[in-house]
XYZ file of C-alpha atoms in Angstrom:
679
model
C 82.332 72.316 74.013
C 79.488 69.878 73.597
C 75.993 70.741 74.626
C 74.933 69.067 77.846
C 71.449 67.775 78.573
C 69.693 69.684 81.308
C 69.284 67.505 84.365
C 68.271 70.261 86.722
C 71.764 71.463 87.617
C 72.928 72.858 84.285
C 75.364 69.974 84.458
C 75.742 66.379 85.478
C 76.893 64.509 88.525
C 79.632 61.974 88.578
C 78.173 58.574 87.823
C 75.128 59.960 86.027
C 76.605 61.357 82.830
C 79.796 61.323 80.823
C 79.986 65.064 80.303
C 82.367 66.408 82.932
C 83.634 66.391 86.482
C 86.364 68.183 88.390
C 89.870 67.152 87.541
C 91.399 65.007 90.233
C 94.589 65.958 91.952
C 97.182 65.054 90.849
C 96.028 65.482 87.258
C 95.239 62.356 85.393
C 94.071 60.155 88.253
C 90.358 60.603 89.011
C 89.552 61.360 92.614
C 86.629 59.291 93.809
C 86.502 60.434 97.434
C 86.125 64.203 97.195
C 85.021 64.750 93.597
C 81.798 66.485 92.730
C 79.896 67.517 89.630
C 80.516 70.860 88.020
C 78.224 72.981 85.892
C 79.588 73.006 82.315
C 79.419 76.748 81.760
C 81.428 78.294 78.928
C 81.825 81.916 77.803
C 79.441 81.293 74.898
C 76.882 79.149 76.648
C 76.811 80.380 80.223
C 74.244 82.900 81.385
C 75.482 86.403 82.032
C 76.994 86.624 85.521
C 74.588 88.150 87.966
C 75.633 91.434 89.543
C 74.488 92.140 93.050
C 74.977 95.303 94.994
C 77.190 94.384 97.969
C 75.480 94.851 101.295
C 77.671 96.331 103.995
C 76.826 96.451 107.660
C 76.496 99.948 109.133
C 79.505 101.203 111.065
C 79.824 104.285 113.221
C 83.431 104.998 112.311
C 85.964 103.937 109.680
C 89.606 103.561 110.706
C 92.133 103.122 107.913
C 95.653 101.828 108.506
C 98.190 102.625 105.819
C 100.723 99.891 106.513
C 103.672 101.085 104.458
C 107.115 99.709 103.749
C 108.960 102.629 105.326
C 106.258 104.461 107.292
C 102.761 103.748 108.563
C 99.860 105.593 110.104
C 96.127 105.665 110.601
C 93.239 108.062 110.076
C 89.507 107.880 110.702
C 86.164 109.478 110.003
C 82.709 109.125 111.497
C 79.728 107.959 109.478
C 77.889 111.114 110.508
C 80.461 113.229 108.620
C 82.348 110.814 106.356
C 84.469 113.368 104.486
C 85.841 114.962 107.662
C 89.022 112.904 107.968
C 90.828 112.957 111.297
C 94.553 112.275 111.163
C 96.243 110.390 113.962
C 97.876 112.334 116.745
C 101.474 113.369 116.348
C 103.727 110.460 117.123
C 106.248 110.615 119.930
C 109.837 111.094 118.804
C 110.601 111.703 115.172
C 113.158 113.361 112.973
C 113.641 117.118 112.628
C 111.949 118.532 109.547
C 109.818 115.450 108.924
C 106.040 115.453 109.374
C 105.058 113.102 112.187
C 101.632 112.137 110.936
C 103.170 108.773 110.153
C 105.666 106.693 112.072
C 108.452 104.425 110.790
C 107.378 100.851 110.093
C 109.700 99.510 112.790
C 108.810 96.821 115.322
C 110.850 95.976 118.417
C 110.408 92.728 120.321
C 112.186 91.686 123.487
C 114.769 88.893 123.390
C 111.910 86.590 124.440
C 109.828 87.665 121.441
C 107.305 89.781 123.367
C 106.026 93.073 121.963
C 107.942 96.111 123.187
C 107.229 99.052 120.878
C 106.528 100.230 117.360
C 107.505 103.218 115.234
C 109.679 106.048 116.501
C 109.576 104.606 120.018
C 110.919 101.272 118.793
C 113.592 102.877 116.658
C 114.820 105.258 119.361
C 114.798 102.619 122.109
C 116.762 100.233 119.925
C 119.196 103.027 119.114
C 119.863 103.617 122.814
C 120.487 99.972 123.698
C 124.005 98.881 124.580
C 125.553 97.353 121.428
C 125.989 93.974 123.070
C 122.473 94.007 124.490
C 120.996 95.110 121.160
C 122.240 91.902 119.533
C 119.609 89.928 121.497
C 116.611 92.127 120.681
C 114.467 91.521 117.622
C 114.184 94.668 115.521
C 112.211 94.545 112.263
C 112.112 97.319 109.678
C 110.830 97.587 106.100
C 109.444 94.081 106.477
C 106.312 94.586 104.394
C 108.166 93.945 101.136
C 109.142 90.468 102.308
C 105.517 89.458 101.800
C 105.550 90.722 98.226
C 108.878 89.123 97.338
C 108.160 85.717 98.908
C 107.661 83.238 96.066
C 105.988 80.618 98.244
C 104.212 82.670 100.892
C 102.506 80.556 103.543
C 101.274 81.009 107.094
C 104.655 79.652 108.239
C 106.823 82.130 106.317
C 109.616 83.531 108.494
C 110.954 87.082 108.783
C 114.537 87.885 109.707
C 115.227 90.584 112.296
C 118.173 92.960 111.958
C 120.236 90.688 114.211
C 119.610 87.666 111.984
C 117.108 85.915 114.236
C 113.900 84.672 112.634
C 110.275 84.762 113.674
C 106.963 83.805 112.010
C 105.993 86.658 109.692
C 102.351 86.311 110.678
C 103.191 87.102 114.310
C 105.297 90.109 113.322
C 102.432 91.622 111.327
C 99.906 90.728 114.040
C 101.979 92.603 116.643
C 102.022 95.701 114.422
C 98.291 95.607 113.673
C 97.429 95.125 117.327
C 99.519 98.193 118.164
C 97.620 100.312 115.635
C 94.246 99.147 116.893
C 95.066 99.993 120.496
C 96.487 103.379 119.491
C 93.464 104.239 117.333
C 90.829 103.049 119.813
C 92.446 105.041 122.593
C 92.164 108.182 120.487
C 88.554 107.355 119.535
C 87.632 106.863 123.197
C 89.119 110.261 124.039
C 87.207 111.986 121.233
C 83.961 110.074 121.673
C 83.702 108.434 125.118
C 80.195 107.106 124.405
C 81.263 105.209 121.280
C 80.884 101.462 121.867
C 83.884 99.534 120.609
C 82.323 96.301 119.467
C 80.907 96.140 115.932
C 81.054 99.920 115.432
C 84.436 100.244 113.731
C 85.147 99.279 110.144
C 88.859 98.675 109.665
C 90.590 99.266 106.344
C 94.046 97.893 105.555
C 95.977 99.172 102.539
C 98.030 96.872 100.309
C 99.746 97.405 96.929
C 97.454 96.678 94.004
C 100.113 94.448 92.451
C 100.015 92.109 95.437
C 98.677 88.701 94.535
C 95.857 86.949 96.372
C 98.147 85.062 98.820
C 99.649 88.331 100.098
C 96.202 89.889 100.550
C 94.988 86.816 102.420
C 98.137 86.948 104.547
C 97.278 90.464 105.727
C 93.760 89.352 106.564
C 95.079 86.348 108.484
C 97.421 88.643 110.415
C 94.430 90.798 111.336
C 92.610 87.713 112.593
C 95.658 86.588 114.563
C 96.011 90.035 116.114
C 92.631 89.485 117.760
C 94.011 86.468 119.600
C 96.478 86.241 122.445
C 99.851 85.166 121.101
C 102.086 83.107 123.398
C 104.164 86.231 124.015
C 101.306 88.707 124.453
C 98.582 89.482 126.884
C 95.007 88.690 125.815
C 94.201 92.120 124.367
C 91.681 92.857 121.658
C 93.104 92.713 118.143
C 91.910 94.089 114.858
C 89.029 91.780 113.884
C 87.955 88.205 114.479
C 87.360 85.631 111.774
C 83.667 85.628 112.694
C 83.465 89.359 111.899
C 85.283 89.221 108.563
C 83.094 91.971 107.058
C 84.472 94.378 109.637
C 87.748 94.446 107.685
C 88.245 95.782 104.153
C 91.378 95.421 102.067
C 92.009 98.622 100.085
C 94.344 98.789 97.101
C 96.749 101.677 97.562
C 96.527 103.376 94.147
C 92.735 102.967 94.232
C 92.607 104.702 97.594
C 94.750 107.511 96.200
C 92.441 107.805 93.190
C 89.372 108.019 95.428
C 90.986 110.856 97.376
C 92.396 112.742 94.378
C 88.988 112.984 92.742
C 87.895 115.096 95.744
C 90.703 117.640 95.529
C 90.535 121.275 94.497
C 93.132 122.795 92.235
C 94.709 124.759 95.068
C 95.368 121.429 96.794
C 97.433 120.189 93.859
C 100.842 121.000 92.430
C 100.790 120.919 88.624
C 104.343 120.033 87.543
C 103.333 120.626 83.944
C 102.606 124.315 84.626
C 106.307 125.164 84.867
C 108.473 125.423 81.800
C 111.150 122.719 81.512
C 114.535 123.910 82.627
C 113.183 126.659 84.847
C 115.225 125.256 87.695
C 112.304 125.404 90.069
C 111.692 122.106 91.810
C 108.404 120.795 93.062
C 109.815 120.530 96.562
C 110.427 124.276 96.544
C 106.882 124.846 95.327
C 105.474 122.679 98.099
C 107.258 124.847 100.642
C 105.891 128.115 99.288
C 103.274 130.146 101.049
C 99.588 129.623 100.593
C 99.503 132.842 98.554
C 101.495 131.238 95.740
C 99.262 128.186 95.843
C 96.263 130.460 95.505
C 97.978 131.982 92.520
C 97.700 128.625 90.764
C 93.934 128.830 91.110
C 93.694 132.435 89.966
C 95.963 131.970 86.962
C 94.781 128.493 86.060
C 91.585 127.145 84.641
C 89.635 126.608 87.821
C 88.740 123.280 89.416
C 90.660 120.344 88.022
C 87.734 117.960 88.326
C 85.351 120.491 86.855
C 87.348 120.063 83.665
C 86.830 116.307 83.664
C 83.781 114.739 82.106
C 82.292 111.282 82.143
C 84.620 108.975 80.272
C 87.795 110.918 81.023
C 90.788 108.766 81.944
C 93.740 109.267 84.247
C 96.656 107.328 85.744
C 97.588 107.103 89.410
C 101.241 106.283 90.071
C 101.653 105.295 93.710
C 105.366 105.564 94.442
C 105.884 104.182 97.917
C 108.701 102.859 99.999
C 108.706 99.373 98.511
C 106.783 99.404 95.233
C 105.473 101.516 92.418
C 101.815 100.747 91.792
C 100.012 101.964 88.684
C 96.293 102.022 88.039
C 94.175 103.587 85.279
C 90.680 104.838 86.057
C 87.834 106.221 84.027
C 85.411 108.642 85.631
C 81.763 107.607 85.401
C 78.687 109.730 85.805
C 76.269 110.543 87.333
C 77.622 109.280 90.653
C 81.333 109.784 90.072
C 82.155 106.095 90.330
C 85.395 104.738 88.891
C 86.105 102.051 86.322
C 89.484 100.354 86.053
C 90.691 100.265 82.440
C 93.762 98.065 82.790
C 94.906 95.638 85.447
C 97.160 97.010 88.177
C 100.833 96.978 87.227
C 104.141 98.046 88.703
C 107.089 96.504 90.460
C 109.631 96.730 93.293
C 110.738 100.275 92.482
C 110.183 102.033 95.785
C 112.339 104.360 97.826
C 114.117 101.424 99.471
C 115.846 100.935 96.127
C 117.781 104.131 96.815
C 118.729 102.798 100.250
C 119.957 99.587 98.653
C 122.042 101.571 96.177
C 123.652 103.426 99.110
C 124.398 100.137 100.845
C 126.026 98.851 97.649
C 128.078 102.047 97.473
C 129.335 101.454 101.015
C 130.229 97.910 99.984
C 132.345 99.225 97.124
C 134.209 101.518 99.518
C 134.580 99.412 102.653
C 133.994 95.903 101.332
C 130.750 93.949 101.059
C 131.945 91.440 103.659
C 132.578 94.219 106.165
C 129.133 95.765 105.626
C 127.491 92.360 106.114
C 129.479 91.744 109.311
C 128.798 95.230 110.641
C 125.045 94.895 110.090
C 125.000 91.632 112.030
C 127.300 92.560 114.887
C 126.359 96.220 115.293
C 122.688 96.263 114.212
C 121.727 99.367 116.209
C 124.619 101.344 114.710
C 123.551 100.242 111.235
C 120.085 101.631 111.938
C 121.733 104.925 112.954
C 123.570 105.035 109.650
C 120.407 104.417 107.611
C 118.623 107.193 109.523
C 121.463 109.599 108.712
C 121.276 108.674 105.037
C 117.479 109.036 104.982
C 117.770 112.618 106.245
C 120.150 113.533 103.421
C 118.174 111.606 100.820
C 115.150 113.798 101.514
C 117.130 116.930 100.603
C 118.395 115.593 97.277
C 117.359 117.460 94.142
C 118.478 117.613 90.511
C 119.454 121.295 90.765
C 120.822 121.302 94.277
C 124.219 122.969 94.682
C 126.822 121.813 97.166
C 127.832 118.438 98.547
C 125.963 116.460 101.179
C 127.531 115.244 104.413
C 126.461 111.897 105.822
C 127.423 111.179 109.407
C 129.097 107.848 110.132
C 128.392 106.472 113.628
C 131.456 106.220 115.856
C 130.692 102.515 116.164
C 131.170 102.155 112.395
C 134.495 104.012 112.413
C 135.801 102.060 115.411
C 134.567 98.692 114.150
C 136.178 99.250 110.739
C 139.541 100.134 112.256
C 139.497 96.993 114.435
C 138.426 94.760 111.538
C 140.708 96.156 108.837
C 143.641 97.626 110.742
C 143.328 101.078 109.146
C 140.825 103.908 109.326
C 137.898 104.814 107.099
C 139.746 107.769 105.585
C 142.373 105.373 104.253
C 139.627 103.147 102.853
C 138.148 106.099 100.974
C 141.529 107.055 99.490
C 142.150 103.472 98.358
C 138.697 102.896 96.879
C 137.794 103.433 93.238
C 134.860 105.644 94.286
C 136.117 109.148 93.614
C 132.879 111.067 94.212
C 132.758 110.306 97.948
C 135.352 111.966 100.182
C 136.135 112.139 103.877
C 135.370 115.508 105.427
C 137.301 117.131 108.239
C 134.136 116.895 110.382
C 134.349 113.112 110.305
C 131.632 112.564 107.700
C 131.189 111.071 104.270
C 131.040 113.950 101.809
C 129.043 113.055 98.704
C 128.546 115.210 95.643
C 124.987 115.981 94.562
C 125.632 114.160 91.303
C 126.622 111.058 93.242
C 123.480 111.252 95.369
C 121.299 111.639 92.290
C 122.997 108.621 90.718
C 121.764 106.510 93.625
C 118.213 107.374 92.554
C 118.629 106.508 88.886
C 117.967 102.729 88.806
C 114.779 103.115 90.832
C 113.556 106.256 89.062
C 114.271 104.720 85.655
C 112.259 101.628 86.608
C 109.289 103.803 87.562
C 109.380 105.797 84.324
C 109.722 102.648 82.207
C 106.677 101.138 83.897
C 104.614 104.285 83.315
C 105.693 104.492 79.664
C 104.874 100.806 79.102
C 101.441 101.354 80.617
C 100.727 104.413 78.471
C 101.596 102.380 75.368
C 98.756 99.930 76.052
C 95.784 100.349 73.704
C 93.376 100.132 76.649
C 94.670 103.385 78.146
C 94.924 105.571 75.068
C 93.611 109.078 75.617
C 95.031 109.515 79.127
C 96.021 113.138 79.707
C 96.478 113.274 83.476
C 98.908 111.536 85.847
C 98.634 111.757 89.630
C 101.974 111.167 91.332
C 101.309 110.010 94.909
C 102.955 108.100 97.758
C 105.819 108.904 100.085
C 108.491 108.610 97.390
C 106.545 111.116 95.274
C 107.744 113.807 97.706
C 111.207 113.434 96.163
C 112.181 116.341 93.926
C 114.454 113.968 92.013
C 111.537 111.707 91.123
C 109.174 114.575 90.333
C 111.677 116.209 87.991
C 112.463 112.926 86.208
C 108.795 112.029 85.675
C 107.906 115.496 84.393
C 110.924 115.594 82.081
C 110.167 112.163 80.616
C 106.394 112.394 80.341
C 105.604 116.090 80.097
C 106.814 116.179 76.507
C 104.113 113.633 75.634
C 101.424 116.110 76.630
C 100.745 114.325 79.909
C 99.745 116.595 82.758
C 101.645 115.521 85.898
C 99.988 116.529 89.165
C 101.114 116.040 92.781
C 98.745 116.524 95.768
C 100.170 118.823 98.427
C 99.726 116.181 101.135
C 101.206 113.585 98.808
C 102.482 111.323 101.611
C 99.012 111.077 103.171
C 96.999 110.654 99.972
C 96.606 106.882 100.289
C 95.756 107.033 103.970
C 93.020 109.629 103.491
C 91.705 107.840 100.426
C 91.499 104.578 102.357
C 89.180 106.278 104.861
C 86.907 107.464 102.048
C 86.990 103.992 100.499
C 85.919 102.483 103.820
C 82.927 104.794 103.911
C 81.921 103.953 100.314
C 83.494 100.660 99.139
C 81.421 100.708 95.958
C 83.151 103.769 94.534
C 85.320 101.579 92.277
C 82.538 99.944 90.301
C 84.537 97.892 87.793
C 87.946 96.253 88.076
C 90.118 94.213 85.732
C 91.049 90.688 86.687
C 94.860 90.447 86.855
C 94.848 86.708 86.092
C 92.734 83.980 84.581
C 91.168 81.782 87.264
C 89.418 78.463 86.920
C 89.327 74.782 87.784
C 90.304 71.564 86.085
C 87.500 69.387 84.729
C 86.994 66.185 82.776
C 85.269 66.687 79.415
C 84.022 64.037 77.038
C 86.948 63.213 74.763
C 86.589 64.314 71.129
C 89.065 62.728 68.723
C 90.899 65.250 66.576
C 90.090 68.034 68.996
C 91.681 66.792 72.195
C 95.313 65.575 72.445
C 95.611 61.764 72.637
C 97.735 62.000 75.785
C 94.756 63.559 77.588
C 92.529 60.522 76.954
C 91.253 58.833 80.114
C 88.964 55.803 79.930
C 86.821 55.211 83.001
C 83.858 52.823 83.230
C 83.975 52.457 79.465
C 83.667 56.179 78.874
C 86.277 58.330 77.159
C 87.287 61.504 78.984
C 89.629 64.352 78.237
C 91.404 65.146 81.471
C 93.038 68.350 82.738
C 90.659 70.686 80.870
C 90.983 74.239 82.215
C 87.516 75.683 82.734
C 87.884 79.333 83.513
C 85.777 81.413 85.845
C 87.227 84.749 84.758
C 89.857 85.714 82.185
C 92.890 87.935 82.626
C 92.098 91.540 81.645
C 88.371 90.835 81.873
C 86.272 93.673 83.269
C 84.351 92.491 86.310
C 81.742 94.619 88.057
C 81.592 94.879 91.817
C 79.145 92.271 93.094
C 79.123 90.333 89.820
C 78.912 86.614 90.548
C 80.235 83.559 88.772
C 78.119 80.590 89.812
C 78.906 76.907 89.770
C 77.022 73.937 91.189
C 78.735 71.009 92.855
C 77.542 67.662 94.118
C 79.207 65.629 96.868
C 80.507 62.340 95.509
C 79.065 60.253 98.322
C 76.304 60.467 100.935
C 77.410 61.938 104.245
C 80.402 63.717 102.733
C 81.284 66.637 105.007
C 83.775 68.507 102.854
C 84.308 69.304 99.204
C 87.776 70.510 98.194
C 88.392 71.803 94.671
C 91.761 72.981 93.388
C 91.923 76.411 91.755
C 94.318 77.254 88.950
C 95.478 80.555 87.503
C 97.617 81.910 84.690
C 98.417 85.173 82.946
C 97.176 83.954 79.557
C 93.559 84.293 78.510
C 93.420 81.234 76.255
C 94.886 78.378 78.308
C 93.182 75.081 77.427
C 94.594 72.712 80.045
C 95.813 73.020 83.595
C 99.070 71.458 82.431
C 99.760 74.244 79.911
C 102.910 76.339 80.498
C 102.196 79.156 82.934
C 99.151 77.509 84.500
C 99.652 76.733 88.167
C 97.674 75.635 91.151
C 97.073 78.759 93.219
C 94.547 77.777 95.865
C 91.643 75.632 96.874
C 87.916 76.192 97.201
C 86.561 74.411 100.258
C 82.907 73.788 101.089
C 82.103 72.588 104.600
C 78.862 70.577 104.565
C 76.392 69.914 107.338
C 74.422 66.642 107.414
C 71.447 66.885 105.052
C 68.480 64.947 106.378
C 66.238 63.448 103.731
C 68.396 64.435 100.774
C 68.530 62.050 97.835
C 71.998 60.412 97.804
C 74.141 61.752 95.011
C 71.684 64.518 94.160
C 72.630 67.144 96.720
C 73.426 70.455 95.049
C 75.808 72.977 96.569
C 75.667 76.248 94.662
C 78.789 78.408 94.978
C 78.929 82.066 93.957
C 82.339 83.674 93.428
C 83.081 87.377 93.089
C 86.176 88.581 91.241
C 85.316 92.294 91.085
C 86.303 93.230 94.647
C 89.730 93.867 96.123
C 89.728 90.223 97.263
C 88.257 87.141 95.611
C 85.188 86.148 97.615
C 82.953 83.088 97.681
C 79.616 82.199 99.237
C 77.653 78.969 98.947
C 74.220 77.611 99.703
C 72.822 74.114 100.059
C 69.955 74.178 97.572
C 68.079 71.327 99.269
C 67.897 73.173 102.598
C 68.458 76.772 101.418
C 71.036 77.106 104.181
C 74.361 78.831 103.847
C 77.392 76.599 103.524
C 80.704 77.632 104.975
C 82.817 78.405 101.917
C 86.332 79.753 101.625
C 89.153 80.102 99.135
C 92.588 79.421 100.566
C 95.577 80.797 98.668
C 98.162 80.147 101.396
C 98.039 76.424 102.108
C 100.169 74.277 99.841
C-alpha cells in the first residue's frame, strides 16, 4: 500500500486526494451522497490499537438468564457478596426425578397471540387443553435453535408454533425475556424489599459462542422489545431499554462455564479419567453416590484441581447443550487468574435435540413419515406428551444399562393412527422393518437399550469429531484437561463416549457435579467481573471496502475506475481485524471519516466479513456484506465544509462488536451503531 501524505487525519478526504475512499455500494459505482474519507491504516503502517479498560457502571445485583434450547433458568448474586450465587426458586410443576432449578423453554400464547405462560406451566396447561381447542393456541418449544439455523436472520424472521401458525420471532423471544424479568424481580423484592429496581440490576443473557453477530444482536433487540408494550401485552417493564444498553451483557456459554469451573474444588468435580476403562461404572451412577464417596476423590486424589494449574496452562470447555455443542480453549493467566482464548469458538448443531430428532425419524420408519407429520399438526398437544415420555426414558439411557425401555404412547396417538390407517399400532410394528422396537402388553413401545443408544450415536459422534478436530489444531497443543458441561453432559451415554474416545489420548475429562447449572452460575460470575476473559480470538475477518490508487501490475485491470482523471482500484478490502487474531478486551481499532457534503446528517458504511485472513477485495469468494456502520451527525456550527472529522473506535475483543464515535471538531459523542440485521 502506498504511503499517504499526512493531512491531519492520517488519511485524505474525498475531493482532496487520490489515495482512498470508502467503496460505494454496489461495488464499482462511486457513491457521492454518503461517502466519506477513511484513514488508510494497514497492518504494517497503522499504530498499535489502543487498549482501554472497559468502564462498567456499578450495579447492586447481577441477574443471569440462561436461555437454553430445551430448558432455561435464572440466578443472581449481590455486589456485596458476588460469589454467593442464589438459584431461582423451584418452578411449579415439573417431571418426577428431574431437578426443577430450570424450566422447559416452552412458551404458550393465546389464540389471539397474547402471553399466557412459560415453562412447566405452559407445557402442562397446553397438555390439558381439549385437542380441538389446542389447535388454536400458539405453543413454542425449542425455538432458540431457529435463530442459529436461520441463514438470513432479520428483525422480521418468523417462528412456527407447534400448530403451524407463525409469529414474529422477536416477539416470541421478548415474551420469554419479559417473563424471566418479572419472575426474577419478584424474587428480588421478596429477598430485599429496599432494593430499588431502576438502574440497580445488571442483566446477563447467555448465547452459544458459535452464534454469529446477527444472532447476538437479535437477542439484544428482543431484550429491548421486551421493555416495550407489545400490541398483545400490557405495558409492563421489560428487560432493558435501548437507552440503558450497558445494563445488559451478552455472555458466551462456554466462557461462562469456564469462569465457573475455575472456581471449583476437586470434590465438586467428577473425574471420568480416574476410573479404569471397562469398569462398567457410569458417571451417572457416580453423580448419585453419597457425599462420602465424593470426599474420597479428594482424599485419594492430588488435592485441588486448580492448585495443580499454573500460569500458561490450557484447557478445553465443551458445552454440550440442548441445541449445540460449543467448544472454547482457554489459557490461565496470572496473577489475577484472567483467561485468554487460544482458538476461536467452534462447534455445531450437535445438541440433545439431535437425539429427539432421531427418535422422530424412528417413528417415521415405523408408522410413516406422512402420518407423523399429520399427527404433529392435528394433535399437537398429544405430540408434546409423546416427546415428554421419550425425554424421561432418554435420561435413563446408559451404555451398560440392562433391560429394555418402555415408552408410553398417548391414547390420542393410538386412536388417531387406527382412524388414519385402518389398523392398530401393533400391526404397524409387526409390518415395519424395525425389529428392535416391539409392542408391549402394557400398551407401550418397548425399545432395547442398544436401540436407544443408537439414537444417540449421530449426535455423540459429531461432538467427539469436533473435539478431536479442535485438539488437532496447533494453537491448542498441550491441552491436558477437558471440562464437559451443559445439560446434555449429564448423559451417561455422552460421558462414556467422550472418555472412551479421548481418555486414551491422555486427556483428563472432568464433569462438574452441578453440570446442568454450570453455565448459569458462570454467567452470574461473568456479570460481576466482565473483564475475566481478557483476550478473545476474532472468529472472522472484518473490514470495509475502499478505493485505493490504482497500481498497474499489482491491481487487476477489471478493478480500474477512472474518476475526475484519477485512476482508482475499487473494491479493496481494508480489514479492521483478521480471523484468528487475538484481540484484547477494550482494544480499539480507530478510523476517521469525513462527511461528503456540508450538513450531512448520516454516514452509512457497509461492513464486510469472511473466514479467510488474506482476502484482497470485497468481491473475493467468501467475502460478504454482513452489516453497516452508521454515524448519526448533529449540525456542526462553524465547521469548515468538507473538513469535519468523525473518529470511530471499534472493539472486537468483547462478546459483541462495539463502536463509539466522537466529532473531533466539537469533542461531542456521535451516535454510532453497527447493524447486522438489516439487509
